[in-house]
Every structure is written in C-alpha cells, then in structure tokens.
Short mmCIF file of C-alpha atoms in Angstrom, two decimals:
data_model
loop_
_atom_site.label_atom_id
_atom_site.label_comp_id
_atom_site.label_asym_id
_atom_site.label_seq_id
_atom_site.Cartn_x
_atom_site.Cartn_y
_atom_site.Cartn_z
CA UNK A 247 -1.12 -34.48 10.16
CA UNK A 248 2.19 -34.89 11.69
CA UNK A 249 1.76 -31.49 13.01
CA UNK A 250 -1.45 -32.73 14.69
CA UNK A 251 0.13 -35.80 16.33
CA UNK A 252 2.88 -33.56 17.49
CA UNK A 253 0.16 -31.14 19.22
CA UNK A 254 -1.90 -33.97 20.66
CA UNK A 255 1.08 -35.41 22.35
CA UNK A 256 2.65 -32.62 23.59
CA UNK A 257 -0.68 -31.77 25.04
CA UNK A 258 -1.12 -34.93 27.04
CA UNK A 259 2.33 -34.54 28.61
CA UNK A 260 1.86 -31.15 29.38
CA UNK A 261 -1.38 -31.61 30.89
CA UNK A 262 -0.20 -35.03 32.65
CA UNK A 263 3.01 -33.55 34.10
CA UNK A 264 0.91 -30.41 35.36
CA UNK A 265 -2.54 -32.35 36.93
CA UNK A 266 -1.36 -35.95 38.08
CA UNK A 267 0.72 -35.92 40.52
CA UNK A 268 -1.03 -38.27 43.15
CA UNK A 269 0.00 -41.83 42.30
CA UNK A 270 -1.62 -43.35 45.57
CA UNK A 271 -4.59 -45.05 43.24
CA UNK A 272 -4.83 -46.04 39.77
CA UNK A 273 -7.62 -43.94 38.31
CA UNK A 274 -7.77 -40.27 37.85
CA UNK A 275 -9.62 -38.48 40.77
CA UNK A 276 -12.18 -35.97 39.96
CA UNK A 277 -9.84 -33.36 40.74
CA UNK A 278 -7.24 -34.88 38.26
CA UNK A 279 -10.19 -35.37 35.61
CA UNK A 280 -11.39 -31.67 35.93
CA UNK A 281 -7.63 -30.28 35.87
CA UNK A 282 -7.04 -32.11 32.62
CA UNK A 283 -10.17 -31.11 30.99
CA UNK A 284 -9.73 -27.44 32.00
CA UNK A 285 -5.82 -27.73 30.87
CA UNK A 286 -6.78 -29.15 27.23
CA UNK A 287 -9.99 -26.49 26.73
CA UNK A 288 -7.53 -23.96 27.97
CA UNK A 289 -4.55 -24.78 25.73
CA UNK A 290 -6.69 -24.94 22.85
CA UNK A 291 -8.26 -21.64 23.25
CA UNK A 292 -4.88 -20.17 23.87
CA UNK A 293 -3.85 -21.55 20.73
CA UNK A 294 -6.66 -20.11 18.56
CA UNK A 295 -6.17 -16.65 20.45
CA UNK A 296 -2.45 -16.61 19.68
CA UNK A 297 -3.30 -17.64 15.82
CA UNK A 298 -5.73 -14.56 15.53
CA UNK A 299 -2.93 -12.12 17.09
CA UNK A 300 -0.18 -13.76 15.01
CA UNK A 301 -2.45 -13.13 11.53
CA UNK A 302 -2.65 -9.61 12.80
CA UNK A 303 1.09 -9.11 13.57
CA UNK A 304 2.10 -10.76 10.60
CA UNK A 305 -0.28 -8.55 8.34
CA UNK A 306 1.20 -5.41 10.08
CA UNK A 307 4.72 -6.60 9.42
CA UNK A 308 3.71 -7.27 5.97
CA UNK A 309 2.41 -3.96 5.30
CA UNK A 310 5.13 -2.45 7.08
CA UNK A 311 7.60 -4.19 4.83
CA UNK A 312 5.64 -3.03 1.82
CA UNK A 313 6.13 0.24 2.69
CA UNK A 314 9.38 0.54 2.94
CA UNK B 195 12.52 -12.04 6.01
CA UNK B 196 9.11 -12.18 3.90
CA UNK B 197 6.41 -14.16 5.36
CA UNK B 198 4.30 -15.00 1.56
CA UNK B 199 4.60 -12.74 -1.04
CA UNK B 200 6.49 -9.32 -0.05
CA UNK B 201 7.90 -9.98 -3.70
CA UNK B 202 6.56 -10.90 -6.96
CA UNK B 203 6.48 -14.34 -8.43
CA UNK B 204 8.48 -14.98 -11.23
CA UNK B 205 8.26 -17.75 -13.79
CA UNK B 206 10.10 -19.96 -16.10
CA UNK B 207 9.38 -20.00 -19.69
CA UNK B 208 6.59 -22.11 -19.81
CA UNK B 209 4.44 -20.14 -17.17
CA UNK B 210 5.38 -23.09 -14.53
CA UNK B 211 6.42 -21.98 -10.65
CA UNK B 212 10.09 -22.09 -10.68
CA UNK B 213 11.36 -25.03 -8.79
CA UNK B 214 13.74 -22.77 -6.57
CA UNK B 215 10.86 -20.29 -5.70
CA UNK B 216 8.87 -23.37 -4.73
CA UNK B 217 11.62 -24.78 -2.61
CA UNK B 218 11.92 -20.98 -0.62
CA UNK B 219 8.15 -21.18 -0.26
CA UNK B 220 8.54 -24.44 1.55
CA UNK B 221 11.21 -23.30 3.70
CA UNK B 222 9.38 -19.94 4.44
CA UNK B 223 6.37 -22.08 5.66
CA UNK B 224 8.08 -24.38 7.69
CA UNK B 225 9.72 -21.05 9.60
CA UNK B 226 6.25 -19.34 9.85
CA UNK B 227 4.85 -23.15 11.49
CA UNK B 228 7.99 -23.24 13.52
CA UNK B 229 7.96 -19.43 14.87
CA UNK B 230 3.77 -19.86 15.49
CA UNK B 231 4.34 -23.08 17.48
CA UNK B 232 7.24 -21.35 19.54
CA UNK B 233 5.20 -18.46 20.49
CA UNK B 234 2.54 -20.75 21.50
CA UNK B 235 4.65 -22.53 23.65
CA UNK B 236 6.51 -19.44 25.25
CA UNK B 237 3.35 -17.52 25.88
CA UNK B 238 1.32 -20.42 27.15
CA UNK B 239 4.29 -20.51 29.73
CA UNK B 240 4.33 -16.95 30.14
CA UNK B 241 0.68 -16.23 30.62
CA UNK B 242 -1.42 -19.03 31.56
CA UNK B 243 -1.25 -20.19 35.24
CA UNK B 244 -0.94 -23.73 35.78
CA UNK B 245 -3.52 -24.34 38.19
CA UNK B 246 -6.22 -24.87 35.75
CA UNK B 247 -8.64 -23.52 37.90
CA UNK B 248 -11.10 -23.16 34.99
CA UNK B 249 -11.30 -24.34 31.17
CA UNK B 250 -12.01 -20.65 29.92
CA UNK B 251 -9.19 -17.91 29.58
CA UNK B 252 -9.89 -15.23 31.98
CA UNK B 253 -9.35 -11.41 31.15
CA UNK B 254 -5.92 -11.14 32.46
CA UNK B 255 -4.77 -14.04 30.61
CA UNK B 256 -6.17 -12.92 26.93
CA UNK B 257 -4.50 -9.46 27.60
CA UNK B 258 -1.18 -11.10 28.46
CA UNK B 259 -1.41 -13.33 25.52
CA UNK B 260 -2.04 -10.38 23.32
CA UNK B 261 0.89 -8.66 24.57
CA UNK B 262 3.11 -11.57 24.56
CA UNK B 263 2.40 -12.11 20.58
CA UNK B 264 3.26 -8.44 19.97
CA UNK B 265 6.32 -8.49 22.01
CA UNK B 266 7.66 -11.77 20.69
CA UNK B 267 7.15 -10.37 16.96
CA UNK B 268 9.05 -7.37 17.97
CA UNK B 269 12.11 -9.38 19.93
CA UNK B 270 11.87 -11.25 16.50
CA UNK B 271 12.73 -7.93 14.15
CA UNK B 272 15.24 -6.87 16.64
CA UNK B 273 17.17 -10.02 16.85
CA UNK B 274 16.90 -10.12 12.91
CA UNK B 275 18.37 -6.58 12.82
CA UNK B 276 21.14 -7.57 14.96
CA UNK B 277 21.67 -10.54 13.33
CA UNK B 278 22.15 -8.97 9.67
CA UNK B 279 24.00 -5.95 10.89
CA UNK B 280 26.82 -8.90 12.24
CA UNK B 281 26.80 -10.65 9.26
CA UNK B 282 27.63 -7.14 7.26
CA UNK B 283 30.27 -6.43 9.87
CA UNK B 284 31.81 -9.83 10.44
CA UNK B 285 31.52 -10.71 6.64
CA UNK B 286 29.63 -14.04 7.78
CA UNK B 287 28.90 -15.77 10.67
CA UNK B 288 30.78 -19.02 10.49
CA UNK B 289 29.71 -20.21 7.17
CA UNK B 290 26.11 -19.27 7.44
#
C-alpha cells in the first residue's frame, strides 16, 4: 500500500513538473491535459516493461549463480 | 547476492522457519524492491523523451528500456564484485 502511494505521488510530481509550465490560467489547458495523460500512461507502460525485463534478467542471474 | 532461494532453506527443530532466515528474506525482498524502483527511475530518465507526444512507448524507447535494464544489472554485478574484492583486501570498509 505504501509502495502504491509512493508511486502515485511520484508520478503526479513527475508529470506536473514536466507538463504544467503555464500559469496564466488556473485550469489545465487541453495541451497540458494531453501531456499529463500521456505522461501517466507512458510511465505505467514503462514500469510494466521494466518489470518484464527485470524478471528475465533476475532469472538469468539466478541460473548463472546456480551453475557456479 | 542471492535473489530468492539461491540456497536451501534451513528449518528449526519443530519444522518452523528460522527467525533469522525470515529476517534475511525480508531484507532481500526490500533490496529487490529498491533495485526495481531505481531501475524504473533511471531508465525512464535515460530512455523516455519528456515531450510526452504520445501515450504509447515507441519502438526506439522500448529497445532502449530493454538494453537499459540489462546494462543496469551488469553494472550492479560489476560493482558487487569490486566491493567484495575491496572488502577482502581492505579487511572491511569502515566497519560495514
């Protein structure tokens, strides 16, 4: 649960810092909204892919360790 | 560094898992989790363009991520080796 909260807060900060730079208005512009949506989607997909490769590399490493 | 079960599990007299082993496993889980988060963060900084032009990961970014993870693991192993050698030679790194 704590991990999920950390992930969520991290993501919000990351996307906000990157996408929201125009403070002439209080509301999110369409461009900013699109950017935030892309940012979150991309990060989650990235995280998923890293997870896959991580598991592969981990398995390889354990197999190598077992061989020694 | 063993990630989950590169050794046999030892059991106490009544068949209950050793407390020390549980502690070790908890520490290892935390280490793996920490490693994963660092890799996600580092590879995102290195591979994903911050323009966020599209919500999908394009082919170039995908390939970059794959290579990034592999390299991170290799770097991890290398540093581990160096650290172990340094510890053997120096007789301990400041009481670690």
